[in-house]
Coordinates of C-alpha atoms and ligand atoms in Angstrom, one line a residue:
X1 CA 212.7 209.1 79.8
X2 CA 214.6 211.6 78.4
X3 CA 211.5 213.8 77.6
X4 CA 210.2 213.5 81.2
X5 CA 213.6 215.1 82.1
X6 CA 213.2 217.5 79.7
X7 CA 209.8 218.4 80.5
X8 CA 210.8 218.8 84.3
X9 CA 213.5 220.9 83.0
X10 CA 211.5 223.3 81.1
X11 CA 209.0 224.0 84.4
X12 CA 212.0 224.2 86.7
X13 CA 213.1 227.1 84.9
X14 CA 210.0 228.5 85.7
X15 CA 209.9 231.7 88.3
X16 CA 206.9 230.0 90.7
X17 CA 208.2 226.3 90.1
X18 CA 208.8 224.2 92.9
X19 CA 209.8 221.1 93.7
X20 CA 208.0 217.9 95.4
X21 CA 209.8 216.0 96.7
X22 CA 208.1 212.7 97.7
X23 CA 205.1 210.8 97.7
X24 CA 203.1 212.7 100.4
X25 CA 204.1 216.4 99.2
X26 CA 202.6 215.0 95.5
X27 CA 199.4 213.6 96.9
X28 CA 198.6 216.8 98.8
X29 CA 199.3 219.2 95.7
X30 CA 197.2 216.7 93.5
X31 CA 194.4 216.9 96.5
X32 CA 194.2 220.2 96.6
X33 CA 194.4 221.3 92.9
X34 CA 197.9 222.1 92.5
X35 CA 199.0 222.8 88.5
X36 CA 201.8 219.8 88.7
X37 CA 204.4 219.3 85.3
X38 CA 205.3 215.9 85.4
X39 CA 205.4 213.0 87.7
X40 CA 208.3 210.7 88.3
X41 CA 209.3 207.5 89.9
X42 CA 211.5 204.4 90.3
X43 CA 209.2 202.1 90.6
X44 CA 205.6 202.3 88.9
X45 CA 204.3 199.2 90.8
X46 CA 205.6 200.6 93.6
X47 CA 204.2 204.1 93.4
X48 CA 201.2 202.6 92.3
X49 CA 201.2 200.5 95.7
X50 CA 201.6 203.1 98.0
X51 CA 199.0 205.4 95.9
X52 CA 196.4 202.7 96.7
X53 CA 197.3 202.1 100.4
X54 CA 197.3 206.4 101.2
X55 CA 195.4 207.9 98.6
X56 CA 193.0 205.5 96.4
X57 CA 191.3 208.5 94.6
X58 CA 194.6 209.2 93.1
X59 CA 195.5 206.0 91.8
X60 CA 194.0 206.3 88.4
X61 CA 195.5 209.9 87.8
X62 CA 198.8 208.7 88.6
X63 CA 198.8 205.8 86.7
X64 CA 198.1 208.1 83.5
X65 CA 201.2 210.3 84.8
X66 CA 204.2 208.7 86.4
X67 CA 206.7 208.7 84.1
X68 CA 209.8 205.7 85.2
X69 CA 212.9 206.8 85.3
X70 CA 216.5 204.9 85.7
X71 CA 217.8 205.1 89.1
X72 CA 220.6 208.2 88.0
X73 CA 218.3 210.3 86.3
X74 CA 215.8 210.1 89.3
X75 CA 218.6 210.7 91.8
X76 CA 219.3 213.9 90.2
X77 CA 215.4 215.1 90.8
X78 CA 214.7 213.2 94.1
X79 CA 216.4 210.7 96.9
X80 CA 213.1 210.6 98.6
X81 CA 212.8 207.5 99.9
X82 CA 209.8 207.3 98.3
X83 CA 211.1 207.4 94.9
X84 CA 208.8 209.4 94.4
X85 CA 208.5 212.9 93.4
X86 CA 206.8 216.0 90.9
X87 CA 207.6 219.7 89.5
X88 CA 204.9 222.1 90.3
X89 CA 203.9 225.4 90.2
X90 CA 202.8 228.1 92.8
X91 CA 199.7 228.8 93.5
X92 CA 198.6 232.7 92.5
X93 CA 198.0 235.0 95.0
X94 CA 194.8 234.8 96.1
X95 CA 192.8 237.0 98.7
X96 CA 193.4 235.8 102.5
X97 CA 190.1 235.4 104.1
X98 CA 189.8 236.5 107.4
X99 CA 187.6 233.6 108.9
X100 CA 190.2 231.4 110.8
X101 CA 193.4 232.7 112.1
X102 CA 196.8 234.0 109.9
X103 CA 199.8 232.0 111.0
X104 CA 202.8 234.7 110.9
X105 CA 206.1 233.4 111.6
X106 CA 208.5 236.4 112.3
X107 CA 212.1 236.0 111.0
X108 CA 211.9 231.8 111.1
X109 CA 215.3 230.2 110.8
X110 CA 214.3 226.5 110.3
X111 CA 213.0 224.6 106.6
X112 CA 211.6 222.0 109.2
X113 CA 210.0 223.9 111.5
X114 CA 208.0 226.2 108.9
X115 CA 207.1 223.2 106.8
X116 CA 205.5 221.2 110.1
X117 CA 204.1 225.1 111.2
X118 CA 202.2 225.1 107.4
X119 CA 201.2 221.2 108.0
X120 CA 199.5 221.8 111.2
X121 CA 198.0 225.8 110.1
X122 CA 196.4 223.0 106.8
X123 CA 195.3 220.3 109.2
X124 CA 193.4 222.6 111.7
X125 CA 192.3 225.5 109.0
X126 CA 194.3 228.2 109.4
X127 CA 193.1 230.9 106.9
X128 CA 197.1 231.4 105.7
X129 CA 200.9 231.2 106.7
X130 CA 202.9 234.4 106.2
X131 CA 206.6 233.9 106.7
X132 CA 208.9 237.3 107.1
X133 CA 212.5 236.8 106.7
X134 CA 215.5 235.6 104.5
X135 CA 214.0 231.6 104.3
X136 CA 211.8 230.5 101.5
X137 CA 208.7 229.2 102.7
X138 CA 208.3 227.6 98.9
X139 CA 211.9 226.0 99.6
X140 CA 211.8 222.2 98.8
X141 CA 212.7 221.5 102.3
X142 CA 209.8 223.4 104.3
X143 CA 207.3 221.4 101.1
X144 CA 208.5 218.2 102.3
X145 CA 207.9 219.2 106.0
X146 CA 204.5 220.4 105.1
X147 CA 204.0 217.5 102.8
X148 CA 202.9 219.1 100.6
X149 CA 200.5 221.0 102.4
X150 CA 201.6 224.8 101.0
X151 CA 198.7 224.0 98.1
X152 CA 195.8 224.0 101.0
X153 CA 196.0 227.2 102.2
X154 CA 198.1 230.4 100.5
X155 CA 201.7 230.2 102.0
X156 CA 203.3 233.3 101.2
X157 CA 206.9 235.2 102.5
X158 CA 206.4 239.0 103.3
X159 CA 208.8 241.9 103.6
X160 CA 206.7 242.5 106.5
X161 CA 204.3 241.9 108.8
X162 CA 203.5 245.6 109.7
X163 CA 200.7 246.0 107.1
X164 CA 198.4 242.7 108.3
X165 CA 195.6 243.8 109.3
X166 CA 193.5 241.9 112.6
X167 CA 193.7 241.7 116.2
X168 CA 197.5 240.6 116.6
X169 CA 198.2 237.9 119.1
X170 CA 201.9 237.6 120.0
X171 CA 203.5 234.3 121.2
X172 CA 206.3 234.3 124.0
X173 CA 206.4 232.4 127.4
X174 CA 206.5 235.9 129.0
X175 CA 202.5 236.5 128.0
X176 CA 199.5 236.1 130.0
X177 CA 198.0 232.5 129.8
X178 CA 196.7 231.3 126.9
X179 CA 194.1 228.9 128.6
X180 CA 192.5 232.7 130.0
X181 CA 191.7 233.8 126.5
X182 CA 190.1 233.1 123.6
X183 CA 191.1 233.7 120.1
X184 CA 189.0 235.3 117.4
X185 CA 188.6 233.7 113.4
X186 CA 190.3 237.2 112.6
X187 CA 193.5 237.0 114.7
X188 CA 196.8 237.5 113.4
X189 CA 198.7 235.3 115.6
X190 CA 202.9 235.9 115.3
X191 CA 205.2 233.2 116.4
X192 CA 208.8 234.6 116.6
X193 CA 211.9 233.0 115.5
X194 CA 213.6 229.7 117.2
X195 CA 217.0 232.1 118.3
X196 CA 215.5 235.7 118.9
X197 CA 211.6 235.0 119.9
X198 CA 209.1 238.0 118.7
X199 CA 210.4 241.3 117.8
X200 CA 210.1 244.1 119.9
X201 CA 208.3 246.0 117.6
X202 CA 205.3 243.1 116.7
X203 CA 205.6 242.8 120.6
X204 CA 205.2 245.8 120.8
X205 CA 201.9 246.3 118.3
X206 CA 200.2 243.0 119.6
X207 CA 197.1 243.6 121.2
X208 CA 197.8 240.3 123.3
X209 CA 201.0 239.0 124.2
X210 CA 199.9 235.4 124.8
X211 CA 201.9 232.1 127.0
X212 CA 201.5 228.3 126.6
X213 CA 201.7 226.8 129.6
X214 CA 204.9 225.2 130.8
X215 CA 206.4 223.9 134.0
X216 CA 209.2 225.7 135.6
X217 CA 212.5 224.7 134.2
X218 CA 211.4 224.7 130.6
X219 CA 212.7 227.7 128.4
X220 CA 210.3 227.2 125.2
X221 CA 208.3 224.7 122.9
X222 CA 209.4 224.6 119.8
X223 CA 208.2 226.9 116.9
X224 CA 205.7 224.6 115.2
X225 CA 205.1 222.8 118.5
X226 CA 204.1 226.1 119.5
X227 CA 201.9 227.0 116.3
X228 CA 200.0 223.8 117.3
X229 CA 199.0 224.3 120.5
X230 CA 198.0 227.8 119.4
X231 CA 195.6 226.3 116.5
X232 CA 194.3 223.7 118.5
X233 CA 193.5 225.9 121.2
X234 CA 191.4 228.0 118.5
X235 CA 190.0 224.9 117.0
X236 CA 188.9 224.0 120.5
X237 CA 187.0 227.0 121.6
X238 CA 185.4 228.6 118.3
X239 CA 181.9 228.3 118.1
X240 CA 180.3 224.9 118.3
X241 CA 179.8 224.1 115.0
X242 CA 182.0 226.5 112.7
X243 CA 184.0 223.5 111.7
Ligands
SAM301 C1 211.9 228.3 120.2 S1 210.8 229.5 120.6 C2 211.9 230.9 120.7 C3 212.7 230.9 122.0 C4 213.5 232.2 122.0 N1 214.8 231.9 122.6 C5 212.8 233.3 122.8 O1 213.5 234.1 123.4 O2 211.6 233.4 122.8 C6 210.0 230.0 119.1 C7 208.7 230.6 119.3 O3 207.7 229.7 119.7 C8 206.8 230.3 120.5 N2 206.8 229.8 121.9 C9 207.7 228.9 122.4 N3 207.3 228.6 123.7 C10 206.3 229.3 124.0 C11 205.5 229.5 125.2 N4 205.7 228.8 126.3 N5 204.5 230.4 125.1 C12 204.2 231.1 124.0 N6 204.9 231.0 122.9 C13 205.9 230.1 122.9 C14 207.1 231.8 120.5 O4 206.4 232.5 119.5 C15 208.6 231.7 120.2 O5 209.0 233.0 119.7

């Protein structure tokens, strides 16, 4: 036991480690590839359990890596309900490819709301998440909300958005409708933050300033709400077959 804390110890004090915390955030970095340190639980039966019921490939891996450990030591790492949780790495850098939209979030304020924002950009195939701002989008927080879906697609925080390159479709109730427009694999599409909206200056550089449709007495959807509806819309009207 102690060496499991150890070992978690030596990759936390890594610069790219981060922290899963919970079952579903593990099973998605193990899915897609992530470079994970160690694996801990409460329970092994347990973990074992739920590993069957949501993710049967896994089972076998896991059972060669949980590592127990007594319920203080394993409150210090996790209180996941789950019991469950693992120290990873970041992914490197990779190139972004420009085939399915970039998910820019300008300035977001919220852990939650960026983590569901990168669970949705996975689930539909965004080609990345780019986050500008003070918040970490690798913050164990925003992994939960994702669960764990950061190691799908590149996640990464930029000082800004200025230098992304694409046809840059801007978010805000004020736009034209989105149901009149279409949006191409190579869009840049820039939510703004849940207090201030869009800047004036991506407002400013969008090609398209773009509207979900509401009914009158409703101010705004919520930020990942809104990245949804975007993606789906996307998802909807790309060419028959492209995925
Ligand atoms: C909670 S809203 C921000 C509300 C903020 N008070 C404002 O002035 O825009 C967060 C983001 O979700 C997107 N959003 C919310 N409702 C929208 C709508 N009806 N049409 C287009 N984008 C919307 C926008 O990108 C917005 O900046």
């Amino acid at each position: 036991m102690r060496d499991a804390v150890a070992v978690w110890r030596d990759w936390a004090s890594r610069p790219d480690a981060v922290v899963l915390d919970g079952f579903h955030a593990v099973k998605h970095a193990l899915r897609f590839d992530a470079e994970v340190g160690v694996v801990v639980c409460a329970d092994r039966e347990a973990a074992l359990a739920l590993a069957g019921a949501l993710a049967p490939e896994l089972v076998a891996r896991l059972a060669a890596e949980l590592v127990v450990l007594p319920p203080d030591a394993l409150r210090e790492l996790t209180t996941h309900p789950t019991a469950v949780a693992a120290i990873a790495v970041r992914p490197e850098a990779a190139e972004i490819p420009r085939t399915a939209p970039v998910v820019a979030l300008d300035r977001p304020r919220q852990a939650g709301n960026v983590g569901a924002a990168i669970r949705v950009a996975a689930g539909l195939g965004a080609a990345a998440v780019l986050t500008s701002g003070t918040l970490d989008p690798w913050h164990p927080t925003v992994l939960r909300g994702s669960a764990g879906l950061h190691f799908a697609l590149p996640v990464r925080q930029v000082a800004s958005l200025d230098g992304v390159a694409g046809p840059l479709l801007a978010f805000d109730a004020g736009g034209t409708d989105l149901r009149t427009a279409t949006i191409p694999d190579d869009a840049l599409l820039v939510f703004g933050s849940e207090r201030s909206g869009v800047s004036d200056e991506l407002r400013a550089r969008a090609d398209r300033v773009l509207r979900l449709p509401m009914r009158p007495g409703v101010s705004s959807y919520n930020l990942a709400t809104s990245v949804a509806m975007a993606l789906y819309h996307w998802a909807c009207h790309r060419a028959a077959g492209s995925g």
